[in-house]
CSV table of C-alpha atoms in Angstrom, one decimal:
chain,number,residue,atom,x,y,z
A,1,MET,CA,-66.0,24.2,2.6
A,2,LEU,CA,-67.6,26.9,0.5
A,3,ARG,CA,-70.5,28.9,2.1
A,4,SER,CA,-73.1,31.5,0.4
A,5,THR,CA,-72.7,33.6,3.4
A,6,PHE,CA,-69.0,34.8,4.4
A,7,THR,CA,-67.9,35.3,7.7
A,8,PHE,CA,-64.8,36.8,8.8
A,9,VAL,CA,-63.2,33.8,11.0
A,10,ARG,CA,-60.7,34.3,13.5
A,11,LEU,CA,-58.6,31.6,14.5
A,12,LYS,CA,-57.5,30.8,18.1
A,13,TYR,CA,-54.4,28.4,18.9
A,14,GLN,CA,-53.4,27.5,22.1
A,15,SER,CA,-49.8,29.8,21.8
A,16,GLY,CA,-49.2,32.8,21.5
A,17,ASP,CA,-51.9,35.7,21.9
A,18,TRP,CA,-54.1,35.2,19.0
A,19,ASP,CA,-56.5,38.0,20.1
A,20,THR,CA,-55.6,40.7,18.9
A,21,ASP,CA,-56.7,44.1,16.7
A,22,GLN,CA,-60.3,43.2,18.1
A,23,ARG,CA,-61.9,46.1,15.7
A,24,MET,CA,-60.4,45.2,12.9
A,25,PRO,CA,-62.8,42.8,11.5
A,26,SER,CA,-66.0,44.6,11.8
A,27,ASN,CA,-63.6,47.6,9.7
A,28,VAL,CA,-63.1,44.8,6.8
A,29,LEU,CA,-66.8,43.8,6.8
A,30,ASN,CA,-68.2,47.0,6.8
A,31,SER,CA,-65.7,47.9,3.6
A,32,LEU,CA,-66.8,44.8,2.1
A,33,LEU,CA,-70.3,45.9,2.8
A,34,GLU,CA,-69.7,49.0,1.0
A,35,TYR,CA,-67.5,47.9,-2.2
A,36,THR,CA,-69.1,44.2,-2.7
A,37,THR,CA,-72.1,42.7,-3.2
A,38,ILE,CA,-70.9,39.4,-0.9
A,39,PRO,CA,-73.5,38.6,1.3
A,40,LEU,CA,-71.9,39.0,4.5
A,41,SER,CA,-72.5,38.0,8.1
A,42,MET,CA,-71.4,41.1,9.8
A,43,GLU,CA,-69.9,39.5,13.2
A,44,GLU,CA,-66.7,37.9,13.6
A,45,LYS,CA,-66.3,34.4,14.6
A,46,VAL,CA,-63.4,33.0,16.7
A,47,VAL,CA,-62.6,29.6,15.6
A,48,ASP,CA,-60.8,27.0,17.5
A,49,LEU,CA,-57.8,25.6,15.1
A,50,ALA,CA,-58.2,22.4,16.8
A,51,SER,CA,-62.1,22.4,16.0
A,52,ASP,CA,-63.4,20.6,13.1
A,53,GLU,CA,-65.7,23.5,12.9
A,54,LEU,CA,-62.8,25.4,10.7
A,55,PHE,CA,-63.9,23.5,7.8
A,56,ASN,CA,-66.7,24.9,7.4
A,57,TYR,CA,-65.2,28.4,6.2
A,58,PRO,CA,-63.4,29.2,3.4
A,59,PHE,CA,-61.4,32.2,4.8
A,60,CYS,CA,-59.7,32.1,8.3
A,61,TYR,CA,-57.4,35.4,10.2
A,62,LEU,CA,-54.8,34.5,12.2
A,63,SER,CA,-52.0,37.0,14.1
A,64,GLY,CA,-50.3,37.3,17.3
A,65,HIS,CA,-47.1,38.7,18.6
A,66,LYS,CA,-45.5,35.9,20.5
A,67,LEU,CA,-44.8,32.1,19.8
A,68,VAL,CA,-46.7,30.2,17.2
A,69,GLN,CA,-46.3,26.7,17.9
A,70,PHE,CA,-49.1,24.2,17.0
A,71,ASN,CA,-50.3,21.4,18.8
A,72,GLN,CA,-50.5,18.0,16.9
A,73,GLN,CA,-54.1,18.3,16.1
A,74,GLU,CA,-53.9,22.5,15.3
A,75,ALA,CA,-51.1,21.2,13.0
A,76,ASN,CA,-52.8,19.1,11.2
A,77,HIS,CA,-56.0,20.7,10.8
A,78,PHE,CA,-53.7,23.7,9.8
A,79,LYS,CA,-52.3,21.6,6.8
A,80,GLN,CA,-55.5,20.0,6.0
A,81,TYR,CA,-57.3,22.9,5.8
A,82,VAL,CA,-55.1,24.9,3.1
A,83,GLU,CA,-54.6,21.3,1.3
A,84,LEU,CA,-58.3,21.2,0.8
A,85,GLY,CA,-58.4,25.0,-0.7
A,86,GLY,CA,-58.9,27.0,2.5
A,87,PHE,CA,-57.0,30.4,2.8
A,88,VAL,CA,-55.4,31.8,6.0
A,89,PHE,CA,-54.2,35.2,5.8
A,90,ALA,CA,-51.5,35.4,8.5
A,91,ASP,CA,-50.3,38.6,9.8
A,92,ASP,CA,-47.3,39.5,12.0
A,93,CYS,CA,-48.6,42.1,14.8
A,94,ASN,CA,-44.8,42.5,15.2
A,95,HIS,CA,-44.2,43.8,11.6
A,96,ASP,CA,-40.6,42.6,12.4
A,97,ILE,CA,-38.8,39.4,10.2
A,98,ASP,CA,-36.9,38.7,13.5
A,99,GLY,CA,-39.4,38.9,16.0
A,100,LEU,CA,-41.0,35.8,17.6
A,101,PHE,CA,-44.1,35.7,15.8
A,102,ALA,CA,-42.7,35.6,12.3
A,103,ARG,CA,-40.1,33.4,13.4
A,104,SER,CA,-42.0,30.9,14.7
A,105,PHE,CA,-44.8,31.0,12.3
A,106,GLU,CA,-42.4,30.5,9.9
A,107,GLU,CA,-40.8,27.8,11.2
A,108,GLN,CA,-44.4,26.0,11.6
A,109,MET,CA,-45.2,26.6,7.8
A,110,ARG,CA,-41.7,25.0,7.1
A,111,VAL,CA,-42.1,22.1,9.2
A,112,LEU,CA,-46.0,21.4,7.5
A,113,PHE,CA,-45.4,22.4,3.9
A,114,GLY,CA,-41.7,22.1,3.4
A,115,ALA,CA,-38.8,24.0,3.6
A,116,ASP,CA,-39.3,25.9,0.4
A,117,ALA,CA,-42.9,26.7,0.2
A,118,MET,CA,-43.2,29.4,1.2
A,119,LYS,CA,-41.9,32.2,-1.3
A,120,LYS,CA,-42.5,36.0,-2.0
A,121,ILE,CA,-45.1,36.8,-4.4
A,122,PRO,CA,-44.6,39.1,-7.4
A,123,ASN,CA,-46.5,42.7,-7.3
A,124,ASP,CA,-48.4,41.5,-10.4
A,125,HIS,CA,-49.8,38.8,-8.9
A,126,PRO,CA,-53.5,38.5,-9.1
A,127,LEU,CA,-54.4,39.0,-5.4
A,128,TYR,CA,-53.2,42.8,-6.2
A,129,SER,CA,-55.7,43.5,-8.8
A,130,SER,CA,-58.9,41.3,-7.7
A,131,PHE,CA,-60.7,44.2,-6.5
A,132,PHE,CA,-58.9,47.5,-6.2
A,133,THR,CA,-55.1,47.5,-8.4
A,134,PHE,CA,-52.3,47.9,-6.6
A,135,GLU,CA,-49.7,48.3,-9.4
A,136,LYS,CA,-47.1,48.6,-6.5
A,137,GLY,CA,-47.7,45.4,-4.7
A,138,PRO,CA,-48.9,45.8,-1.3
A,139,PRO,CA,-49.7,49.0,0.3
A,140,THR,CA,-47.3,49.9,2.9
A,141,SER,CA,-48.9,50.6,6.4
A,142,SER,CA,-47.7,53.2,9.2
A,143,PHE,CA,-47.1,50.5,11.5
A,144,GLU,CA,-44.1,49.5,9.4
A,145,LEU,CA,-41.9,52.3,10.4
A,146,ASN,CA,-43.3,53.3,14.0
A,147,GLY,CA,-40.1,51.9,15.7
A,148,TRP,CA,-41.4,49.3,17.8
A,149,GLY,CA,-40.9,46.6,14.7
A,150,ASP,CA,-37.8,46.1,12.4
A,151,ASP,CA,-38.4,49.5,11.3
A,152,LEU,CA,-38.3,48.7,7.4
A,153,VAL,CA,-40.8,48.9,4.8
A,154,HIS,CA,-41.4,45.0,3.6
A,155,ASP,CA,-42.2,45.5,-0.2
A,156,TYR,CA,-43.4,41.9,-0.6
A,157,LEU,CA,-45.8,39.5,1.1
A,158,LYS,CA,-44.9,36.3,0.9
A,159,ALA,CA,-47.4,33.1,0.1
A,160,ILE,CA,-47.8,29.3,-0.1
A,161,GLU,CA,-49.2,28.2,-3.1
A,162,VAL,CA,-51.5,25.0,-3.6
A,163,ASN,CA,-52.7,23.8,-6.9
A,164,GLY,CA,-51.5,27.3,-8.5
A,165,LYS,CA,-53.8,29.5,-5.5
A,166,ILE,CA,-52.3,30.8,-2.8
A,167,GLY,CA,-53.5,28.8,0.3
A,168,VAL,CA,-51.4,30.8,3.1
A,169,LEU,CA,-51.4,34.7,2.8
A,170,TYR,CA,-48.2,36.0,5.2
A,171,SER,CA,-47.6,39.6,5.9
A,172,ASN,CA,-45.1,41.1,7.7
A,173,LYS,CA,-46.6,44.7,7.7
A,174,ASP,CA,-49.0,44.6,10.7
A,175,TYR,CA,-52.1,44.8,8.8
A,176,GLY,CA,-54.2,44.4,11.5
A,177,CYS,CA,-53.4,47.0,13.6
A,178,GLU,CA,-53.3,49.4,10.5
A,179,TRP,CA,-57.2,48.5,10.1
A,180,ASP,CA,-57.6,48.4,14.0
A,181,TYR,CA,-60.3,51.4,14.4
A,182,ASP,CA,-63.3,52.2,14.1
A,183,PHE,CA,-65.3,52.0,10.9
A,184,ARG,CA,-66.5,55.2,11.3
A,185,ASN,CA,-63.7,56.8,11.4
A,186,LYS,CA,-62.7,56.0,8.0
A,187,ARG,CA,-64.5,59.3,6.6
A,188,PHE,CA,-61.0,61.4,8.0
A,189,LEU,CA,-58.4,59.2,6.2
A,190,ALA,CA,-57.6,60.9,2.5
A,191,LYS,CA,-57.7,57.3,1.4
A,192,ASP,CA,-59.5,54.0,2.8
A,193,ASN,CA,-56.6,52.0,3.8
A,194,THR,CA,-58.8,49.0,4.1
A,195,GLN,CA,-59.3,48.7,0.6
A,196,PHE,CA,-56.3,46.1,0.5
A,197,ALA,CA,-58.1,43.5,2.7
A,198,VAL,CA,-61.3,43.4,0.5
A,199,ASN,CA,-58.8,42.6,-2.3
A,200,ILE,CA,-57.9,39.5,0.4
A,201,VAL,CA,-61.2,38.5,0.9
A,202,VAL,CA,-62.2,38.8,-3.1
A,203,TYR,CA,-59.5,36.7,-3.7
A,204,ALA,CA,-59.9,34.6,-0.9
A,205,LEU,CA,-63.5,33.7,-2.0
A,206,GLY,CA,-62.6,33.1,-5.6
A,207,ALA,CA,-65.6,36.1,-6.5
């Protein structure tokens, strides 16, 4: 599952809308190029969750607004991938713990890994210091209080750990939308909000 060159892999699944935040991957890749020495493939790759190709990559991104209902092959692959040491970053574009994506994705995780597998992670988790330091835990996104979700700031992320390491990182903070802009506009920000994306990838790779 380890590759010498990092590829940003987006998971395609049959239900819901998996193809969201289309500028986000190139923005994240630009940040990895700017801040790290990780060898990179500079184009996003879409991989079908039902395909065996999934197992060639150590990091995958999954997002959407709508229903997440894996078919049997997708479910088997997702569970096997995580248990073999793969890392999935799942981000709720609705930023709403009672929204359809959140309810259906969390139900899928309960079915695959057990009712108590997904837990809130503490703010001193190594994820928050894997590259940049986030002393208060997950940074707030501007989309959390825009009125379209539950209008709450979620001060935690959830995760499923396998052998003491995160295998599924789950966010209701809509980081995908937060980072969905042309990376050339980053210079207009007071602080680069993609720095946490760097932490996620560095942690996932164990770098």
